[in-house]
PDB file of C-alpha atoms and ligand atoms in Angstrom:
ATOM      1  CA  MET A   1      39.900 -41.564  17.482  1.00  0.00           C
ATOM      2  CA  ASN A   2      38.262 -44.665  15.996  1.00  0.00           C
ATOM      3  CA  GLN A   3      34.507 -44.615  16.484  1.00  0.00           C
ATOM      4  CA  SER A   4      32.561 -47.957  17.822  1.00  0.00           C
ATOM      5  CA  VAL A   5      29.887 -48.927  15.327  1.00  0.00           C
ATOM      6  CA  GLU A   6      27.652 -47.935  18.192  1.00  0.00           C
ATOM      7  CA  GLU A   7      28.846 -44.395  18.440  1.00  0.00           C
ATOM      8  CA  ARG A   8      28.597 -44.077  14.622  1.00  0.00           C
ATOM      9  CA  LEU A   9      25.377 -45.290  14.742  1.00  0.00           C
ATOM     10  CA  CYS A  10      23.852 -42.976  17.566  1.00  0.00           C
ATOM     11  CA  LEU A  11      25.522 -40.069  15.809  1.00  0.00           C
ATOM     12  CA  ALA A  12      23.476 -40.768  12.745  1.00  0.00           C
ATOM     13  CA  CYS A  13      20.698 -41.115  14.728  1.00  0.00           C
ATOM     14  CA  GLY A  14      19.773 -39.141  17.616  1.00  0.00           C
ATOM     15  CA  PHE A  15      16.133 -40.615  18.391  1.00  0.00           C
ATOM     16  CA  CYS A  16      16.506 -41.021  21.976  1.00  0.00           C
ATOM     17  CA  CYS A  17      17.501 -37.445  22.550  1.00  0.00           C
ATOM     18  CA  ASP A  18      15.894 -35.276  19.906  1.00  0.00           C
ATOM     19  CA  GLY A  19      12.162 -36.246  20.854  1.00  0.00           C
ATOM     20  CA  THR A  20      11.273 -38.634  18.244  1.00  0.00           C
ATOM     21  CA  LEU A  21      11.077 -41.330  20.797  1.00  0.00           C
ATOM     22  CA  PHE A  22      10.600 -39.891  24.283  1.00  0.00           C
ATOM     23  CA  THR A  23       9.071 -36.810  25.754  1.00  0.00           C
ATOM     24  CA  ARG A  24      10.969 -36.952  29.069  1.00  0.00           C
ATOM     25  CA  VAL A  25      13.749 -38.528  30.869  1.00  0.00           C
ATOM     26  CA  ARG A  26      13.143 -39.446  34.615  1.00  0.00           C
ATOM     27  CA  LEU A  27      16.008 -38.352  36.722  1.00  0.00           C
ATOM     28  CA  GLN A  28      17.453 -40.938  39.219  1.00  0.00           C
ATOM     29  CA  SER A  29      18.521 -40.453  42.655  1.00  0.00           C
ATOM     30  CA  GLU A  30      22.610 -40.143  41.328  1.00  0.00           C
ATOM     31  CA  ASP A  31      21.731 -37.556  38.995  1.00  0.00           C
ATOM     32  CA  SER A  32      22.577 -33.793  40.179  1.00  0.00           C
ATOM     33  CA  VAL A  33      19.513 -31.616  39.477  1.00  0.00           C
ATOM     34  CA  GLU A  34      21.976 -28.664  40.047  1.00  0.00           C
ATOM     35  CA  SER A  35      24.751 -29.973  37.571  1.00  0.00           C
ATOM     36  CA  LEU A  36      21.811 -30.656  34.906  1.00  0.00           C
ATOM     37  CA  LYS A  37      20.552 -27.451  35.561  1.00  0.00           C
ATOM     38  CA  SER A  38      24.039 -25.439  35.065  1.00  0.00           C
ATOM     39  CA  ALA A  39      24.616 -27.528  31.827  1.00  0.00           C
ATOM     40  CA  GLU A  40      21.147 -25.595  30.797  1.00  0.00           C
ATOM     41  CA  LEU A  41      19.463 -28.952  30.698  1.00  0.00           C
ATOM     42  CA  ARG A  42      15.395 -28.596  31.038  1.00  0.00           C
ATOM     43  CA  VAL A  43      14.990 -30.195  34.342  1.00  0.00           C
ATOM     44  CA  GLN A  44      11.611 -29.910  36.328  1.00  0.00           C
ATOM     45  CA  GLN A  45       9.324 -31.599  38.581  1.00  0.00           C
ATOM     46  CA  ASP A  46       6.278 -33.207  37.172  1.00  0.00           C
ATOM     47  CA  ASP A  47       3.156 -33.257  38.956  1.00  0.00           C
ATOM     48  CA  HIS A  48       4.085 -35.899  41.546  1.00  0.00           C
ATOM     49  CA  GLY A  49       7.286 -34.087  42.494  1.00  0.00           C
ATOM     50  CA  ASP A  50       9.730 -36.299  40.579  1.00  0.00           C
ATOM     51  CA  TRP A  51      12.355 -34.901  38.588  1.00  0.00           C
ATOM     52  CA  ILE A  52      12.587 -35.015  34.849  1.00  0.00           C
ATOM     53  CA  MET A  53      14.151 -33.534  31.917  1.00  0.00           C
ATOM     54  CA  GLN A  54      12.144 -32.911  29.332  1.00  0.00           C
ATOM     55  CA  GLN A  55      12.979 -33.719  25.576  1.00  0.00           C
ATOM     56  CA  PRO A  56      13.937 -32.639  22.867  1.00  0.00           C
ATOM     57  CA  CYS A  57      17.008 -32.607  25.049  1.00  0.00           C
ATOM     58  CA  SER A  58      18.500 -28.913  24.872  1.00  0.00           C
ATOM     59  CA  GLY A  59      21.945 -30.813  25.304  1.00  0.00           C
ATOM     60  CA  TYR A  60      21.397 -32.373  22.074  1.00  0.00           C
ATOM     61  CA  ARG A  61      23.374 -30.258  19.278  1.00  0.00           C
ATOM     62  CA  GLN A  62      25.136 -30.682  15.938  1.00  0.00           C
ATOM     63  CA  ASP A  63      23.913 -34.343  16.143  1.00  0.00           C
ATOM     64  CA  ALA A  64      25.755 -35.349  19.534  1.00  0.00           C
ATOM     65  CA  CYS A  65      25.048 -35.132  23.106  1.00  0.00           C
ATOM     66  CA  GLN A  66      27.226 -32.182  24.320  1.00  0.00           C
ATOM     67  CA  THR A  67      26.415 -32.716  27.838  1.00  0.00           C
ATOM     68  CA  TYR A  68      27.913 -36.141  27.944  1.00  0.00           C
ATOM     69  CA  HIS A  69      29.815 -35.502  31.125  1.00  0.00           C
ATOM     70  CA  CYS A  70      26.650 -34.792  33.305  1.00  0.00           C
ATOM     71  CA  ARG A  71      24.112 -36.499  31.231  1.00  0.00           C
ATOM     72  CA  PRO A  72      21.230 -38.295  33.499  1.00  0.00           C
ATOM     73  CA  ALA A  73      22.157 -42.097  34.469  1.00  0.00           C
ATOM     74  CA  ARG A  74      19.271 -43.348  32.453  1.00  0.00           C
ATOM     75  CA  CYS A  75      20.860 -41.771  29.217  1.00  0.00           C
ATOM     76  CA  GLY A  76      23.707 -43.893  29.465  1.00  0.00           C
ATOM     77  CA  LEU A  77      21.805 -47.124  29.950  1.00  0.00           C
ATOM     78  CA  PHE A  78      19.325 -46.801  26.938  1.00  0.00           C
ATOM     79  CA  ARG A  79      19.992 -49.286  24.041  1.00  0.00           C
ATOM     80  CA  CYS A  80      17.533 -49.206  21.580  1.00  0.00           C
ATOM     81  CA  THR A  81      16.355 -52.338  19.737  1.00  0.00           C
ATOM     82  CA  LEU A  82      18.482 -51.446  16.379  1.00  0.00           C
ATOM     83  CA  LEU A  83      21.676 -51.353  18.482  1.00  0.00           C
ATOM     84  CA  ARG A  84      20.703 -54.756  20.142  1.00  0.00           C
ATOM     85  CA  TYR A  85      20.096 -56.378  17.026  1.00  0.00           C
ATOM     86  CA  VAL A  86      23.577 -54.994  15.509  1.00  0.00           C
ATOM     87  CA  GLU A  87      25.325 -56.096  18.708  1.00  0.00           C
ATOM     88  CA  ALA A  88      23.914 -59.484  17.798  1.00  0.00           C
ATOM     89  CA  GLU A  89      24.858 -59.715  14.411  1.00  0.00           C
ATOM     90  CA  GLU A  90      21.619 -59.797  13.277  1.00  0.00           C
ATOM     91  CA  VAL A  91      21.675 -56.381  11.565  1.00  0.00           C
ATOM     92  CA  SER A  92      24.639 -55.169   9.574  1.00  0.00           C
ATOM     93  CA  GLU A  93      25.928 -51.554  10.216  1.00  0.00           C
ATOM     94  CA  ALA A  94      24.960 -50.563   6.827  1.00  0.00           C
ATOM     95  CA  GLU A  95      21.285 -51.916   7.392  1.00  0.00           C
ATOM     96  CA  ALA A  96      20.929 -50.292  10.437  1.00  0.00           C
ATOM     97  CA  LEU A  97      22.421 -46.967   8.685  1.00  0.00           C
ATOM     98  CA  SER A  98      19.499 -47.531   6.189  1.00  0.00           C
ATOM     99  CA  VAL A  99      16.867 -48.371   8.833  1.00  0.00           C
ATOM    100  CA  ILE A 100      17.975 -44.848  10.783  1.00  0.00           C
ATOM    101  CA  ARG A 101      17.748 -42.966   7.425  1.00  0.00           C
ATOM    102  CA  ASP A 102      14.516 -44.270   6.233  1.00  0.00           C
ATOM    103  CA  THR A 103      12.752 -43.670   9.531  1.00  0.00           C
ATOM    104  CA  LYS A 104      14.131 -40.041   9.939  1.00  0.00           C
ATOM    105  CA  GLN A 105      12.864 -39.368   6.450  1.00  0.00           C
ATOM    106  CA  THR A 106       9.343 -40.405   7.433  1.00  0.00           C
ATOM    107  CA  ARG A 107       9.704 -38.564  10.380  1.00  0.00           C
ATOM    108  CA  ASN A 108      10.555 -35.625   8.653  1.00  0.00           C
ATOM    109  CA  GLN A 109       8.075 -35.981   5.956  1.00  0.00           C
ATOM    110  CA  LEU A 110       5.409 -36.128   8.392  1.00  0.00           C
ATOM    111  CA  ILE A 111       6.896 -32.817  10.036  1.00  0.00           C
ATOM    112  CA  THR A 112       6.669 -30.933   7.112  1.00  0.00           C
ATOM    113  CA  GLU A 113       3.036 -32.087   6.222  1.00  0.00           C
ATOM    114  CA  LEU A 114       2.249 -30.822   9.734  1.00  0.00           C
ATOM    115  CA  GLU A 115       3.957 -27.887   9.416  1.00  0.00           C
ATOM    116  CA  LYS A 116       1.700 -26.684   6.746  1.00  0.00           C
ATOM    117  CA  VAL A 117      -1.261 -26.635   8.780  1.00  0.00           C
ATOM    118  CA  PHE A 118      -0.258 -26.239  12.080  1.00  0.00           C
ATOM    119  CA  PRO A 119       3.488 -23.998  12.243  1.00  0.00           C
ATOM    120  CA  GLY A 120       5.803 -24.412  14.698  1.00  0.00           C
ATOM    121  CA  PHE A 121       5.218 -28.212  15.414  1.00  0.00           C
ATOM    122  CA  GLN A 122       8.817 -29.083  14.898  1.00  0.00           C
ATOM    123  CA  LYS A 123      10.195 -27.712  18.210  1.00  0.00           C
ATOM    124  CA  LYS A 124       8.035 -30.297  20.236  1.00  0.00           C
ATOM    125  CA  ALA A 125       8.669 -34.094  20.937  1.00  0.00           C
ATOM    126  CA  MET A 126       6.869 -36.374  18.450  1.00  0.00           C
ATOM    127  CA  ALA A 127       4.390 -37.840  20.846  1.00  0.00           C
ATOM    128  CA  GLU A 128       3.500 -34.142  21.777  1.00  0.00           C
ATOM    129  CA  ILE A 129       2.884 -33.165  18.450  1.00  0.00           C
ATOM    130  CA  LEU A 130       0.780 -36.190  17.686  1.00  0.00           C
ATOM    131  CA  HIS A 131      -1.318 -34.944  20.714  1.00  0.00           C
ATOM    132  CA  ARG A 132      -1.357 -31.500  19.632  1.00  0.00           C
ATOM    133  CA  LEU A 133      -2.312 -32.727  16.148  1.00  0.00           C
ATOM    134  CA  ARG A 134      -5.366 -34.616  17.687  1.00  0.00           C
ATOM    135  CA  LYS A 135      -6.583 -31.586  20.067  1.00  0.00           C
ATOM    136  CA  GLU A 136      -6.106 -29.112  17.290  1.00  0.00           C
ATOM    137  CA  SER A 137      -7.426 -30.396  14.306  1.00  0.00           C
ATOM    138  CA  ARG A 138     -11.365 -30.360  16.060  1.00  0.00           C
ATOM    139  CA  LYS A 139     -11.179 -26.593  16.277  1.00  0.00           C
ATOM    140  CA  LEU A 140      -9.856 -26.070  12.744  1.00  0.00           C
ATOM    141  CA  ALA A 141     -12.034 -23.629  10.408  1.00  0.00           C
ATOM    142  CA  GLY A 142     -11.846 -21.876   7.218  1.00  0.00           C
ATOM    143  CA  GLU A 143      -8.866 -22.277   5.177  1.00  0.00           C
ATOM    144  CA  ARG A 144      -6.974 -24.469   7.818  1.00  0.00           C
ATOM    145  CA  LEU A 145      -9.578 -27.130   7.896  1.00  0.00           C
ATOM    146  CA  LYS A 146      -9.463 -27.265   4.193  1.00  0.00           C
ATOM    147  CA  LEU A 147      -5.585 -27.392   4.145  1.00  0.00           C
ATOM    148  CA  PHE A 148      -5.780 -30.163   7.130  1.00  0.00           C
ATOM    149  CA  ARG A 149      -8.598 -32.037   4.986  1.00  0.00           C
ATOM    150  CA  ALA A 150      -6.184 -32.094   2.218  1.00  0.00           C
ATOM    151  CA  ALA A 151      -3.234 -33.183   3.806  1.00  0.00           C
ATOM    152  CA  ARG A 152      -5.146 -35.801   6.306  1.00  0.00           C
ATOM    153  CA  SER A 153      -4.708 -38.755   4.681  1.00  0.00           C
ATOM    154  CA  THR A 154      -0.941 -38.486   3.662  1.00  0.00           C
ATOM    155  CA  ILE A 155      -0.452 -37.559   7.310  1.00  0.00           C
ATOM    156  CA  ASN A 156      -2.182 -40.753   8.795  1.00  0.00           C
ATOM    157  CA  GLN A 157      -0.160 -42.723   6.344  1.00  0.00           C
ATOM    158  CA  LEU A 158       3.007 -40.871   7.474  1.00  0.00           C
ATOM    159  CA  LYS A 159       2.321 -41.484  11.059  1.00  0.00           C
ATOM    160  CA  ASN A 160       1.410 -45.208  10.681  1.00  0.00           C
ATOM    161  CA  LYS A 161       4.479 -45.685   8.677  1.00  0.00           C
ATOM    162  CA  LEU A 162       6.706 -43.974  11.403  1.00  0.00           C
ATOM    163  CA  SER A 163       4.811 -45.641  14.399  1.00  0.00           C
ATOM    164  CA  SER A 164       5.807 -48.811  12.730  1.00  0.00           C
ATOM    165  CA  GLN A 165       9.308 -48.190  12.167  1.00  0.00           C
ATOM    166  CA  LEU A 166       9.774 -46.847  15.793  1.00  0.00           C
ATOM    167  CA  ASP A 167       7.947 -50.216  17.083  1.00  0.00           C
ATOM    168  CA  ALA A 168      10.229 -52.375  14.951  1.00  0.00           C
ATOM    169  CA  PHE A 169      13.386 -50.924  15.581  1.00  0.00           C
ATOM    170  CA  PHE A 170      13.568 -48.605  18.534  1.00  0.00           C
ATOM    171  CA  TYR A 171      11.176 -49.019  21.248  1.00  0.00           C
ATOM    172  CA  VAL A 172      12.304 -51.727  23.358  1.00  0.00           C
ATOM    173  CA  GLN A 173       9.389 -54.197  23.232  1.00  0.00           C
ATOM    174  CA  ASN A 174       8.029 -56.382  25.975  1.00  0.00           C
ATOM    175  CA  THR A 175      10.045 -54.929  28.715  1.00  0.00           C
ATOM    176  CA  PRO A 176       8.685 -52.689  31.622  1.00  0.00           C
ATOM    177  CA  PHE A 177       9.901 -49.815  29.455  1.00  0.00           C
ATOM    178  CA  HIS A 178       7.517 -50.475  26.866  1.00  0.00           C
ATOM    179  CA  ASP A 179       4.057 -49.186  28.005  1.00  0.00           C
ATOM    180  CA  PRO A 180       0.973 -49.694  25.881  1.00  0.00           C
ATOM    181  CA  ALA A 181      -1.080 -48.265  28.214  1.00  0.00           C
ATOM    182  CA  GLN A 182       0.917 -44.718  27.577  1.00  0.00           C
ATOM    183  CA  ASN A 183       0.038 -45.333  23.853  1.00  0.00           C
ATOM    184  CA  ASP A 184      -2.380 -42.106  22.617  1.00  0.00           C
ATOM    185  CA  GLY A 185      -3.959 -44.312  20.253  1.00  0.00           C
ATOM    186  CA  LEU A 186      -1.756 -42.864  17.535  1.00  0.00           C
ATOM    187  CA  ASN A 187       0.553 -45.684  18.180  1.00  0.00           C
ATOM    188  CA  VAL A 188       3.151 -43.708  19.372  1.00  0.00           C
ATOM    189  CA  PRO A 189       3.645 -43.605  23.369  1.00  0.00           C
ATOM    190  CA  LYS A 190       2.589 -40.487  24.823  1.00  0.00           C
ATOM    191  CA  SER A 191       4.846 -40.238  27.653  1.00  0.00           C
ATOM    192  CA  MET A 192       7.508 -42.510  27.695  1.00  0.00           C
ATOM    193  CA  ASN A 193      10.469 -42.179  30.059  1.00  0.00           C
ATOM    194  CA  LYS A 194      13.716 -42.762  28.470  1.00  0.00           C
ATOM    195  CA  GLN A 195      15.244 -45.756  30.566  1.00  0.00           C
ATOM    196  CA  GLY A 196      17.573 -48.196  30.502  1.00  0.00           C
ATOM    197  CA  ASP A 197      18.256 -51.831  30.988  1.00  0.00           C
ATOM    198  CA  ALA A 198      16.113 -53.869  33.792  1.00  0.00           C
TER     199      ALA A 198
HETATM  200  S1  SF4 B   1      17.388 -44.411  19.268  1.00  0.00           S
HETATM  201 FE1  SF4 B   1      19.214 -46.077  19.492  1.00  0.00          FE
HETATM  202  S2  SF4 B   1      20.607 -45.643  17.621  1.00  0.00           S
HETATM  203 FE2  SF4 B   1      19.385 -43.868  18.006  1.00  0.00          FE
HETATM  204  S3  SF4 B   1      20.699 -42.500  19.023  1.00  0.00           S
HETATM  205 FE3  SF4 B   1      19.202 -43.540  20.614  1.00  0.00          FE
HETATM  206  S4  SF4 B   1      20.453 -45.475  21.038  1.00  0.00           S
HETATM  207 FE4  SF4 B   1      21.440 -44.617  19.350  1.00  0.00          FE
HETATM  208  S1  SF4 B   2      21.686 -35.652  27.921  1.00  0.00           S
HETATM  209 FE1  SF4 B   2      22.816 -36.191  26.294  1.00  0.00          FE
HETATM  210  S2  SF4 B   2      22.086 -38.525  25.950  1.00  0.00           S
HETATM  211 FE2  SF4 B   2      20.758 -37.396  27.264  1.00  0.00          FE
HETATM  212  S3  SF4 B   2      19.050 -36.832  26.356  1.00  0.00           S
HETATM  213 FE3  SF4 B   2      20.424 -35.156  26.433  1.00  0.00          FE
HETATM  214  S4  SF4 B   2      21.705 -35.254  24.583  1.00  0.00           S
HETATM  215 FE4  SF4 B   2      20.674 -37.110  24.623  1.00  0.00          FE
END
């Protein structure tokens, strides 16, 4: 079966499913909590009683959504800035793939640096990783503090680079979905809901 450009890009990317962009997906009235639970997606109620699905999404495996048949409504609606650029023919497929590759490289380098000081980080959403970094870096002592001090400048550079890449090409700016109030001060939104077009 021939894949569309969009499918090829999303297969190469996965940022809106693997926790790079979002920490959760807010469920809608048309979503079936039971179906999502049976598909072993991590759904739960938040502090306000609203249903959410946590990210990294457990349905994202082998670089693709394995629960496409019952994915939440908002998953089908979200279109990142990069896809919009490609659709408008402002960015070619090759350029878009290169953006995805570069951004992935930055994210992976950041996680590798963080793993040296805070093992186990890579299983969380990026915003949670950065939140934990802020919290735990204050409590470090001894060898781990030394390790952190040595890595801090690289971590900050990578964090800023990733933030710029995500802002430029993936978060949809100037829409109700990009909420600077939820920024955690590290320029990566702390708790964004995966949402679609207005
Ligand atoms: S962030 Fe964009 S390119 Fe990446 S998987 Fe999501 S919609 Fe596709
Ligand atoms: S259900 Fe599918 S599309 Fe939605 S976040 Fe999970 S892997 Fe991505």
